[in-house]
PDB file of C-alpha atoms in Angstrom:
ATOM      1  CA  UNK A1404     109.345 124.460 128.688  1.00 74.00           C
ATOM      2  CA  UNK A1405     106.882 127.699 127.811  1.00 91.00           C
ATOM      3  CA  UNK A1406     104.173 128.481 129.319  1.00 96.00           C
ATOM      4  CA  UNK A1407     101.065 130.005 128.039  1.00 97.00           C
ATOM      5  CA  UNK A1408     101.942 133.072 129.931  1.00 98.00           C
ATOM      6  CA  UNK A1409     105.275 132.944 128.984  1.00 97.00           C
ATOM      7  CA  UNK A1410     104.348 133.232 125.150  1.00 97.00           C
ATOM      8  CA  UNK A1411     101.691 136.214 125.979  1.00 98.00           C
ATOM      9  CA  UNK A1412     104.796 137.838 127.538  1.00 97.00           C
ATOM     10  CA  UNK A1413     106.824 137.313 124.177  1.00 97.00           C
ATOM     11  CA  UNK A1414     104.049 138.122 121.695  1.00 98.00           C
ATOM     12  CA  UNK A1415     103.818 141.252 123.411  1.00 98.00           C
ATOM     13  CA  UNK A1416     107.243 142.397 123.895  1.00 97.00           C
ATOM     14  CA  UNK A1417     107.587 141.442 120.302  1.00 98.00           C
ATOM     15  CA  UNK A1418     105.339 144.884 119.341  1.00 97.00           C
ATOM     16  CA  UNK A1419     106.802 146.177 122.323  1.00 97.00           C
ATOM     17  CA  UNK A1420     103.628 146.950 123.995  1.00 96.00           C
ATOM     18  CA  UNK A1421     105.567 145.631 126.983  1.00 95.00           C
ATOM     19  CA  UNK A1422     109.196 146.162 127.687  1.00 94.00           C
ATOM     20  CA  UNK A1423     112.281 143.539 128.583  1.00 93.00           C
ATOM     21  CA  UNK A1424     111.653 142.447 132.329  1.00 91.00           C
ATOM     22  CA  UNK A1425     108.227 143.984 132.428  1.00 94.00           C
ATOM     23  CA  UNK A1426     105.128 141.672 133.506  1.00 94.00           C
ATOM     24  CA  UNK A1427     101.988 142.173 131.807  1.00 96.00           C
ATOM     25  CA  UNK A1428      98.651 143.120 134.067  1.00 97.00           C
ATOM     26  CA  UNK A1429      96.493 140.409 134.725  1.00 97.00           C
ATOM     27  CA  UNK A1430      93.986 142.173 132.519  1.00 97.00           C
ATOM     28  CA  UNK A1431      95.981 142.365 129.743  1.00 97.00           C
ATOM     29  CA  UNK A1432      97.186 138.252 130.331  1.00 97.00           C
ATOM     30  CA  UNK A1433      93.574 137.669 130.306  1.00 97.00           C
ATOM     31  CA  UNK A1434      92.677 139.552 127.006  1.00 97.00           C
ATOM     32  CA  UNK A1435      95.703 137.855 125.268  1.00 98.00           C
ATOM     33  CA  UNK A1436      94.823 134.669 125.993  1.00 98.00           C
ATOM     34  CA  UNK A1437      91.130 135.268 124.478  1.00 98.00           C
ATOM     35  CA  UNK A1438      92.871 136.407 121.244  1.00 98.00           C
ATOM     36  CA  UNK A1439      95.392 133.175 121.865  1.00 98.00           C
ATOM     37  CA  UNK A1440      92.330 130.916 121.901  1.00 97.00           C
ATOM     38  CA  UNK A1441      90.510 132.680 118.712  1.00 97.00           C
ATOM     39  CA  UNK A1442      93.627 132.046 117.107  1.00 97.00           C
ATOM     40  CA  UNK A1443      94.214 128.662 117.754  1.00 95.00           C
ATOM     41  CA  UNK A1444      90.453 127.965 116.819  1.00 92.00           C
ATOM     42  CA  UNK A1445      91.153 129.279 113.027  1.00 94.00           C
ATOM     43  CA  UNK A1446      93.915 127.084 113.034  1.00 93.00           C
ATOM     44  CA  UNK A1447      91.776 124.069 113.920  1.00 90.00           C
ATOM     45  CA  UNK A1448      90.217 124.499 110.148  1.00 88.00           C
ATOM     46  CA  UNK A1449      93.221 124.367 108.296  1.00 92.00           C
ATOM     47  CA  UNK A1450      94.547 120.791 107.624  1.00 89.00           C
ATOM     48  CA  UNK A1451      98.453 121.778 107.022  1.00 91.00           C
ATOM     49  CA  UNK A1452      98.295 123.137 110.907  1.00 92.00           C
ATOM     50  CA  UNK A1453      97.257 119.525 111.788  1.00 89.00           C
ATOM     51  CA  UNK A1454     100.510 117.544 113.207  1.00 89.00           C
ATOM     52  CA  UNK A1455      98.658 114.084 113.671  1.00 90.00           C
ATOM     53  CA  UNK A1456      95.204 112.073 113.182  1.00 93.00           C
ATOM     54  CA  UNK A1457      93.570 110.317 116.230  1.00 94.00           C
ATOM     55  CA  UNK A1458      91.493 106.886 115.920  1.00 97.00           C
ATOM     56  CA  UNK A1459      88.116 106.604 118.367  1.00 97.00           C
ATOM     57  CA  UNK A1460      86.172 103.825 118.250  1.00 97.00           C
ATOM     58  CA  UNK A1461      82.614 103.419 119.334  1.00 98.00           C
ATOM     59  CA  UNK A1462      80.257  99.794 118.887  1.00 97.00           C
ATOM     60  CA  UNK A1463      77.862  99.881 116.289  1.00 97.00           C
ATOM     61  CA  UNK A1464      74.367  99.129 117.870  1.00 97.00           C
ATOM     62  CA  UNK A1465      72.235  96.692 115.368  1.00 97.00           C
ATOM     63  CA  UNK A1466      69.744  98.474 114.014  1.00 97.00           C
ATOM     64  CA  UNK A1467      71.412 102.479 114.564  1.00 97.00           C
ATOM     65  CA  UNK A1468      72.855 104.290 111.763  1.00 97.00           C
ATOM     66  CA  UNK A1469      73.017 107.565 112.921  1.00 98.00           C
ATOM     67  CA  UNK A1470      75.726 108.053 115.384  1.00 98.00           C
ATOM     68  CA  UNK A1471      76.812 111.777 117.410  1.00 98.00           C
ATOM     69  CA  UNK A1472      80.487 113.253 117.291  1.00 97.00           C
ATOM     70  CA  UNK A1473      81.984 115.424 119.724  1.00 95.00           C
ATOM     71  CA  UNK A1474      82.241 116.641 123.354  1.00 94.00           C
ATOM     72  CA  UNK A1475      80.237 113.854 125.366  1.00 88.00           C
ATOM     73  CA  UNK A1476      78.904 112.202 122.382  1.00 96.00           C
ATOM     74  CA  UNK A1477      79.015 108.480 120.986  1.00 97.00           C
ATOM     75  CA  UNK A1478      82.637 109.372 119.619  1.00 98.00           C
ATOM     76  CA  UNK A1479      83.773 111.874 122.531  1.00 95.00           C
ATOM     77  CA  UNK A1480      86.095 114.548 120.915  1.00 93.00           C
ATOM     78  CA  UNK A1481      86.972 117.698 121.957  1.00 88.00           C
ATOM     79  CA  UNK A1482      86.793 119.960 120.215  1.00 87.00           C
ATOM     80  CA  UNK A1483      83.702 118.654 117.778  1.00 90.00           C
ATOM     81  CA  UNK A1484      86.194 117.372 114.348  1.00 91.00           C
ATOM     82  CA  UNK A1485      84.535 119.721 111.353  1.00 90.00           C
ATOM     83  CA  UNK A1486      85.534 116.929 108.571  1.00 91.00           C
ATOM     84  CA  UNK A1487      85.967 113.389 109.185  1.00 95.00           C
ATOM     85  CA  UNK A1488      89.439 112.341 107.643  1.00 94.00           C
ATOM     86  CA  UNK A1489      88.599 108.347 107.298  1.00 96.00           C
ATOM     87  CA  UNK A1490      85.836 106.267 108.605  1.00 98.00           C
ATOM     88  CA  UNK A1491      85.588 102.141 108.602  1.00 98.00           C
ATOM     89  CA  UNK A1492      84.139  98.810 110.531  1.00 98.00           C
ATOM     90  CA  UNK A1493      86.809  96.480 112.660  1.00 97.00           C
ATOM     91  CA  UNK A1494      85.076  93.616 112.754  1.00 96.00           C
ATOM     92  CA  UNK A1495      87.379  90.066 113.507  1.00 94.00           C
ATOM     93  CA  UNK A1496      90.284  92.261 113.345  1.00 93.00           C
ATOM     94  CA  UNK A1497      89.680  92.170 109.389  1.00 96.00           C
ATOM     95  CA  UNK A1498      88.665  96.388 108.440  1.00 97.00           C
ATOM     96  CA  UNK A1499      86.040  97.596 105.789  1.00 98.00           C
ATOM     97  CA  UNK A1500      86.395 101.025 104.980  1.00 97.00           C
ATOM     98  CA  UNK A1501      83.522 102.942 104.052  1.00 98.00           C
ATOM     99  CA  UNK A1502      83.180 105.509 101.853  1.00 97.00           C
ATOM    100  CA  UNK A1503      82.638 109.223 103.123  1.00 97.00           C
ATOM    101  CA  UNK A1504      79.889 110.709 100.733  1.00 97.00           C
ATOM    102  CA  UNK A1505      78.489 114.375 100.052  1.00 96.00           C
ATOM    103  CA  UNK A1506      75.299 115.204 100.924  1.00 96.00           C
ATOM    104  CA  UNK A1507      73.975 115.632  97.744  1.00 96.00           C
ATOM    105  CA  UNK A1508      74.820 112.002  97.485  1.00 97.00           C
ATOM    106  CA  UNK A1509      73.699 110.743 100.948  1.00 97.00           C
ATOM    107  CA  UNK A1510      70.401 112.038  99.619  1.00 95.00           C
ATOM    108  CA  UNK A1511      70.090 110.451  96.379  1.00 96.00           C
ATOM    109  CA  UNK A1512      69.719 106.696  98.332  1.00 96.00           C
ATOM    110  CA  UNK A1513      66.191 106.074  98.122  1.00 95.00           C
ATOM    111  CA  UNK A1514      66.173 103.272 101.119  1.00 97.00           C
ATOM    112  CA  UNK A1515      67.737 104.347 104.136  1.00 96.00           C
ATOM    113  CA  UNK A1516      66.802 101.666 106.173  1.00 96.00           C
ATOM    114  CA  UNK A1517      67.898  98.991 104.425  1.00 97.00           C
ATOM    115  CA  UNK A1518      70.345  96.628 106.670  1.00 97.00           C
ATOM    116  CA  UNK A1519      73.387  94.789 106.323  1.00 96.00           C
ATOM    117  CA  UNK A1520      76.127  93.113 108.609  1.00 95.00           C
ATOM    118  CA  UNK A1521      78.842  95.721 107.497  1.00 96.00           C
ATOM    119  CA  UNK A1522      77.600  99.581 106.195  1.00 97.00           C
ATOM    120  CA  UNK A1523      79.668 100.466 103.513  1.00 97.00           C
ATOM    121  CA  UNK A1524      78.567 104.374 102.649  1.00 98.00           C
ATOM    122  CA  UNK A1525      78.765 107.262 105.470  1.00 98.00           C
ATOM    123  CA  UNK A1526      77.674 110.769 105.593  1.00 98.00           C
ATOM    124  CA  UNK A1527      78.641 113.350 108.708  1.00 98.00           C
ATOM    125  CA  UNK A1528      77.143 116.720 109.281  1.00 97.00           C
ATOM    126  CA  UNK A1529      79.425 119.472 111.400  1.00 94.00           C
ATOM    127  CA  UNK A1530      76.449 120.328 112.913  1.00 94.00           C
ATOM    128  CA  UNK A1531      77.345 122.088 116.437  1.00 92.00           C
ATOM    129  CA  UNK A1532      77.754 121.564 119.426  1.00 93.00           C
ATOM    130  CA  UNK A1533      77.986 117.491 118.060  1.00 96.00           C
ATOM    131  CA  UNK A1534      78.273 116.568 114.800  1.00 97.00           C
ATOM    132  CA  UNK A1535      75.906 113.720 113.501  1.00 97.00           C
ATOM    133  CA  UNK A1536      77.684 110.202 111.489  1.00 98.00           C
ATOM    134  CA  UNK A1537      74.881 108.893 109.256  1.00 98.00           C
ATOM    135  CA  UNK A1538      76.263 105.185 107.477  1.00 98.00           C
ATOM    136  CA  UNK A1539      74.463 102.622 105.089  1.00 98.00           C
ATOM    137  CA  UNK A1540      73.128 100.501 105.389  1.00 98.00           C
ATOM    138  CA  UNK A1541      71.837 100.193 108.354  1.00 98.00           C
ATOM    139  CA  UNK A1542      74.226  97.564 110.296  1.00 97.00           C
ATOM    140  CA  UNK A1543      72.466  94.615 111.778  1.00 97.00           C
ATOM    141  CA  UNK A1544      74.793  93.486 114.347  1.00 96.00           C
ATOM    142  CA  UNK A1545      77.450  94.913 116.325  1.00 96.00           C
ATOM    143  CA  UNK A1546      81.319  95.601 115.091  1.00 97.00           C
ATOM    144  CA  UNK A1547      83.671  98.329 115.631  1.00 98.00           C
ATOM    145  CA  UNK A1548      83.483 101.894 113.837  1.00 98.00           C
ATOM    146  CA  UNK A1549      86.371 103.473 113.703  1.00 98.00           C
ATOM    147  CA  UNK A1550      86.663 107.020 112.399  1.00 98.00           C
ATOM    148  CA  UNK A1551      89.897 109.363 112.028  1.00 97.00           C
ATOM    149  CA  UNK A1552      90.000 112.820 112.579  1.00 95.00           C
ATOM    150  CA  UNK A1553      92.785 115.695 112.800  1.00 90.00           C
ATOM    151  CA  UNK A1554      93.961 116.487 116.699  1.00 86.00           C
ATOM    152  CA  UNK A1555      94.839 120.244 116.223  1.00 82.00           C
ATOM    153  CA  UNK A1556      96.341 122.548 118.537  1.00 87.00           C
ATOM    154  CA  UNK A1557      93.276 122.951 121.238  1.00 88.00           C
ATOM    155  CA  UNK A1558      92.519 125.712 123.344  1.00 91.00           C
ATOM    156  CA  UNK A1559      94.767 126.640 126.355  1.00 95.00           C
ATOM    157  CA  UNK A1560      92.625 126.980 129.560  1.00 93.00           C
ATOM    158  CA  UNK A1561      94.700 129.123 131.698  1.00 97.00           C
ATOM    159  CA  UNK A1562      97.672 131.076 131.675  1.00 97.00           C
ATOM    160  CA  UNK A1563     100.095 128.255 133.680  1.00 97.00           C
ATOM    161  CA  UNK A1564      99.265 126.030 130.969  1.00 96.00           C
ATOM    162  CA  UNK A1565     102.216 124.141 129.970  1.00 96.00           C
ATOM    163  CA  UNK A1566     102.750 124.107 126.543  1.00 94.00           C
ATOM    164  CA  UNK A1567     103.856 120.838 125.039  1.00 92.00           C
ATOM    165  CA  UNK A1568     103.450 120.852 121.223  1.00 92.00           C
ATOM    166  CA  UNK A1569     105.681 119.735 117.923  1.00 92.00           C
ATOM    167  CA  UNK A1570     108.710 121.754 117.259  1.00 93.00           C
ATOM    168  CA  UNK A1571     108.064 125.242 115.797  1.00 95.00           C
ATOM    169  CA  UNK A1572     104.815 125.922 116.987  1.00 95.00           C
ATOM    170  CA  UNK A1573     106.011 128.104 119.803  1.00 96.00           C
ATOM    171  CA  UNK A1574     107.421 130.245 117.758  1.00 97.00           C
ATOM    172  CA  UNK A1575     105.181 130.403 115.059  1.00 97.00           C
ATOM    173  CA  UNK A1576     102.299 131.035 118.311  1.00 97.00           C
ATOM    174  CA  UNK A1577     104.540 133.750 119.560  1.00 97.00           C
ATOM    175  CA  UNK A1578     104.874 135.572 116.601  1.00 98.00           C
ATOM    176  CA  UNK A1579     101.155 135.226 114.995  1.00 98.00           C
ATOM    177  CA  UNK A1580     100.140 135.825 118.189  1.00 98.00           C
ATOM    178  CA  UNK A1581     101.782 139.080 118.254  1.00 98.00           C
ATOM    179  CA  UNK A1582      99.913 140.258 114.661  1.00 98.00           C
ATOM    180  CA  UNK A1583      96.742 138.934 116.278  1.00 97.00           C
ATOM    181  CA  UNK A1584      97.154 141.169 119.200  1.00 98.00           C
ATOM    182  CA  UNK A1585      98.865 144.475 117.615  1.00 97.00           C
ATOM    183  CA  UNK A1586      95.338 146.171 116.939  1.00 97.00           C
ATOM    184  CA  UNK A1587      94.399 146.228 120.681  1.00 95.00           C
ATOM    185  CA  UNK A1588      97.476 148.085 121.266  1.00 96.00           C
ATOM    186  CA  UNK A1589      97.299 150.642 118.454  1.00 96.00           C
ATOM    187  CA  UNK A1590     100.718 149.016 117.432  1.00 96.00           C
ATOM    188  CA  UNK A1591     102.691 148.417 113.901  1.00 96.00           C
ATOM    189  CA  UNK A1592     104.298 145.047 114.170  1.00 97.00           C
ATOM    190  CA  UNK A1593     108.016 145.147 112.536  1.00 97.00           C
ATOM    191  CA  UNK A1594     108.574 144.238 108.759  1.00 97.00           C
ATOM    192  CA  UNK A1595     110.785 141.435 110.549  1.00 98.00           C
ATOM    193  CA  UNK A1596     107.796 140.061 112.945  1.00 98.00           C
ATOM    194  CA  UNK A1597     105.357 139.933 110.195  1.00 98.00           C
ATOM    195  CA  UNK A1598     107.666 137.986 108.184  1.00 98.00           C
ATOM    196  CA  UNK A1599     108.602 135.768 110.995  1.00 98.00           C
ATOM    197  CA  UNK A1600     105.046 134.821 111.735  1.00 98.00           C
ATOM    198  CA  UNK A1601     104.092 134.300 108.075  1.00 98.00           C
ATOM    199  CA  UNK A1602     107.807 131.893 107.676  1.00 98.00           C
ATOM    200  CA  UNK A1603     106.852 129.727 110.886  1.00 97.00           C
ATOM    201  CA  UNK A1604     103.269 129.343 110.122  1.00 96.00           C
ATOM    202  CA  UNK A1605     104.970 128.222 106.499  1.00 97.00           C
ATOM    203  CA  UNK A1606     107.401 125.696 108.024  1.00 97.00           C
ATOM    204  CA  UNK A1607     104.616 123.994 110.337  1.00 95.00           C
ATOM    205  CA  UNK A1608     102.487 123.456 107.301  1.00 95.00           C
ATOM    206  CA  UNK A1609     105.588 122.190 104.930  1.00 95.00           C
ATOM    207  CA  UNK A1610     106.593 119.783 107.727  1.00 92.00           C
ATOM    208  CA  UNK A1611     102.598 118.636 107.909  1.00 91.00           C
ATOM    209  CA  UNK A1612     101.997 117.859 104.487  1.00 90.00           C
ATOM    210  CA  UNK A1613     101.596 114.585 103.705  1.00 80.00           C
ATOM    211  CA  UNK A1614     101.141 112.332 100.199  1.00 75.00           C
ATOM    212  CA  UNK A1615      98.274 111.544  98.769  1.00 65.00           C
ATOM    213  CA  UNK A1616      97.474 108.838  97.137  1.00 60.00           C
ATOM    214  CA  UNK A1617      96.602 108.619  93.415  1.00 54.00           C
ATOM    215  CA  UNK A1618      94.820 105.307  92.135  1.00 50.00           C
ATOM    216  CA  UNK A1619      92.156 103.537  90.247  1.00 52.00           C
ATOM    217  CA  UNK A1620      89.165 101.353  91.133  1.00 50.00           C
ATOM    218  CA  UNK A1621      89.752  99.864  87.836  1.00 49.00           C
ATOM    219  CA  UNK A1622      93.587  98.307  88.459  1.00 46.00           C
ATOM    220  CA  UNK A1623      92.063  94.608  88.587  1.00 47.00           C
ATOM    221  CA  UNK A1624      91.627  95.877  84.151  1.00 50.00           C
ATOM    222  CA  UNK A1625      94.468  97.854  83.548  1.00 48.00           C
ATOM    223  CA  UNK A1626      97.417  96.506  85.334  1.00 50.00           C
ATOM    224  CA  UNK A1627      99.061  99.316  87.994  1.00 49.00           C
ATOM    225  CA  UNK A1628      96.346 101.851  87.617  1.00 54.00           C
ATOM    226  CA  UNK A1629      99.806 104.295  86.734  1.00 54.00           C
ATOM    227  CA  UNK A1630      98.929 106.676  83.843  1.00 54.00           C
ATOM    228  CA  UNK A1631     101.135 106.679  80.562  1.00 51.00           C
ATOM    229  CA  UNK A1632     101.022 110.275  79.672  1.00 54.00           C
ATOM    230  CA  UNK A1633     102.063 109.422  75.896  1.00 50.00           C
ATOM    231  CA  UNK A1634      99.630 106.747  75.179  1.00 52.00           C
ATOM    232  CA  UNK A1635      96.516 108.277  77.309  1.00 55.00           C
ATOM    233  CA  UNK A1636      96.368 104.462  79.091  1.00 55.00           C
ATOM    234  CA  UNK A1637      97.259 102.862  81.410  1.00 53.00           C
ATOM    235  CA  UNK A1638     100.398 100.800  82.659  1.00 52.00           C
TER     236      UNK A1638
END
């Protein structure tokens, strides 16, 4: 099982900045694993580099409808989700999503404190270091909200971190880590590495897409809510 060291080693034998056999300094372990972390952090944005969803739950308090997300917050995550994949109430083990809105539409409810048992609109702002989960209206008892977020690849915290991830992400570390790193060495990564790092990124992101769903609010009127393409209806 790799370490984070042990990928450093590879990413940098693979512009042969280091040779077969040949330990990096400590200096230059350290510097890697900056540029490992940087990396990994730019991954945490893109959705088809996310290889699972977490549920937290925190207890609505009656009469709060503003709520914090991230390290130490009501919702502790780490690191602070940018987007909120799914949010809704548990309440009697019966759920009620809510709907995630814009802002521009969060802003356009003229009564914000307006109350009811279960909230049925929500709003969250990435702000840093904790985001803030705003929902409507303003619930007047306690229940369960739940909200869903992507668990990326986090941040390694030293180099004898063991490395225990999906298959593929190794490599495709290894490799982009290599590109990521070339510039501090004055190096040319090889037609072959490049190509390598763009392929693995490619399969992690093929093997992480998932289906959406296509429906309409209106099926209750027009049957399946499936689209005939000849008529312009529905089926």
């Amino acid at each position: 099982m790799a370490t984070v060291q042990t990928l450093i080693d590879r990413a940098l034998r693979l512009i042969s900045a280091t040779e077969s056999g040949e330990a990096p300094t400590a200096q230059e372990s350290a510097d890697a694993l900056i540029s490992l972390n940087n990396m990994l952090e730019s991954w945490q944005l893109d959705r088809l580099m996310v290889y699972t969803y977490v549920e937290t739950a925190f207890t609505m308090v009656a009469g709060d409808a503003s709520y914090t997300v991230g390290p130490s917050a009501n919702f502790n995550l780490t690191p602070r989700p940018s987007k909120l994949e799914n949010i809704f109430v548990r309440d009697a083990d019966i759920d009620y999503p809510l709907q995630l809105v814009t802002q521009e539409r969060w802003y356009t409810i003229p009564d914000k404190t307006v109350g009811s048992d279960i909230p049925s609109l929500a709003y969250y702002e990435p702000s840093y270091a904790n985001g803030t989960l705003q929902i409507w209206p303003v619930p007047s008892r306690e229940a369960s909200l739940r909200i869903v977020t992507w668990s990326p690849v986090s941040s390694f915290a030293a180099l004898s971190t063991t490395v225990t991830l999906p298959p593929g992400y190794e490599r495709a570390i290894a490799y982009n880590l290599a590109l990521e790193i070339a510039p501090e060495y004055e190096k040319q990564p090889s037609p072959l590495v490049m190509q390598t790092a763009v392929e693995s990124l490619a399969a992690i992101k093929r093997a992480n897409q998932r289906p959406i769903d296509s429906y309409t609010e209106l099926y209750p009127l027009v049957g399946t809510g499936k689209s005939d393409i000849y008529s312009g209806g529905y089926i």
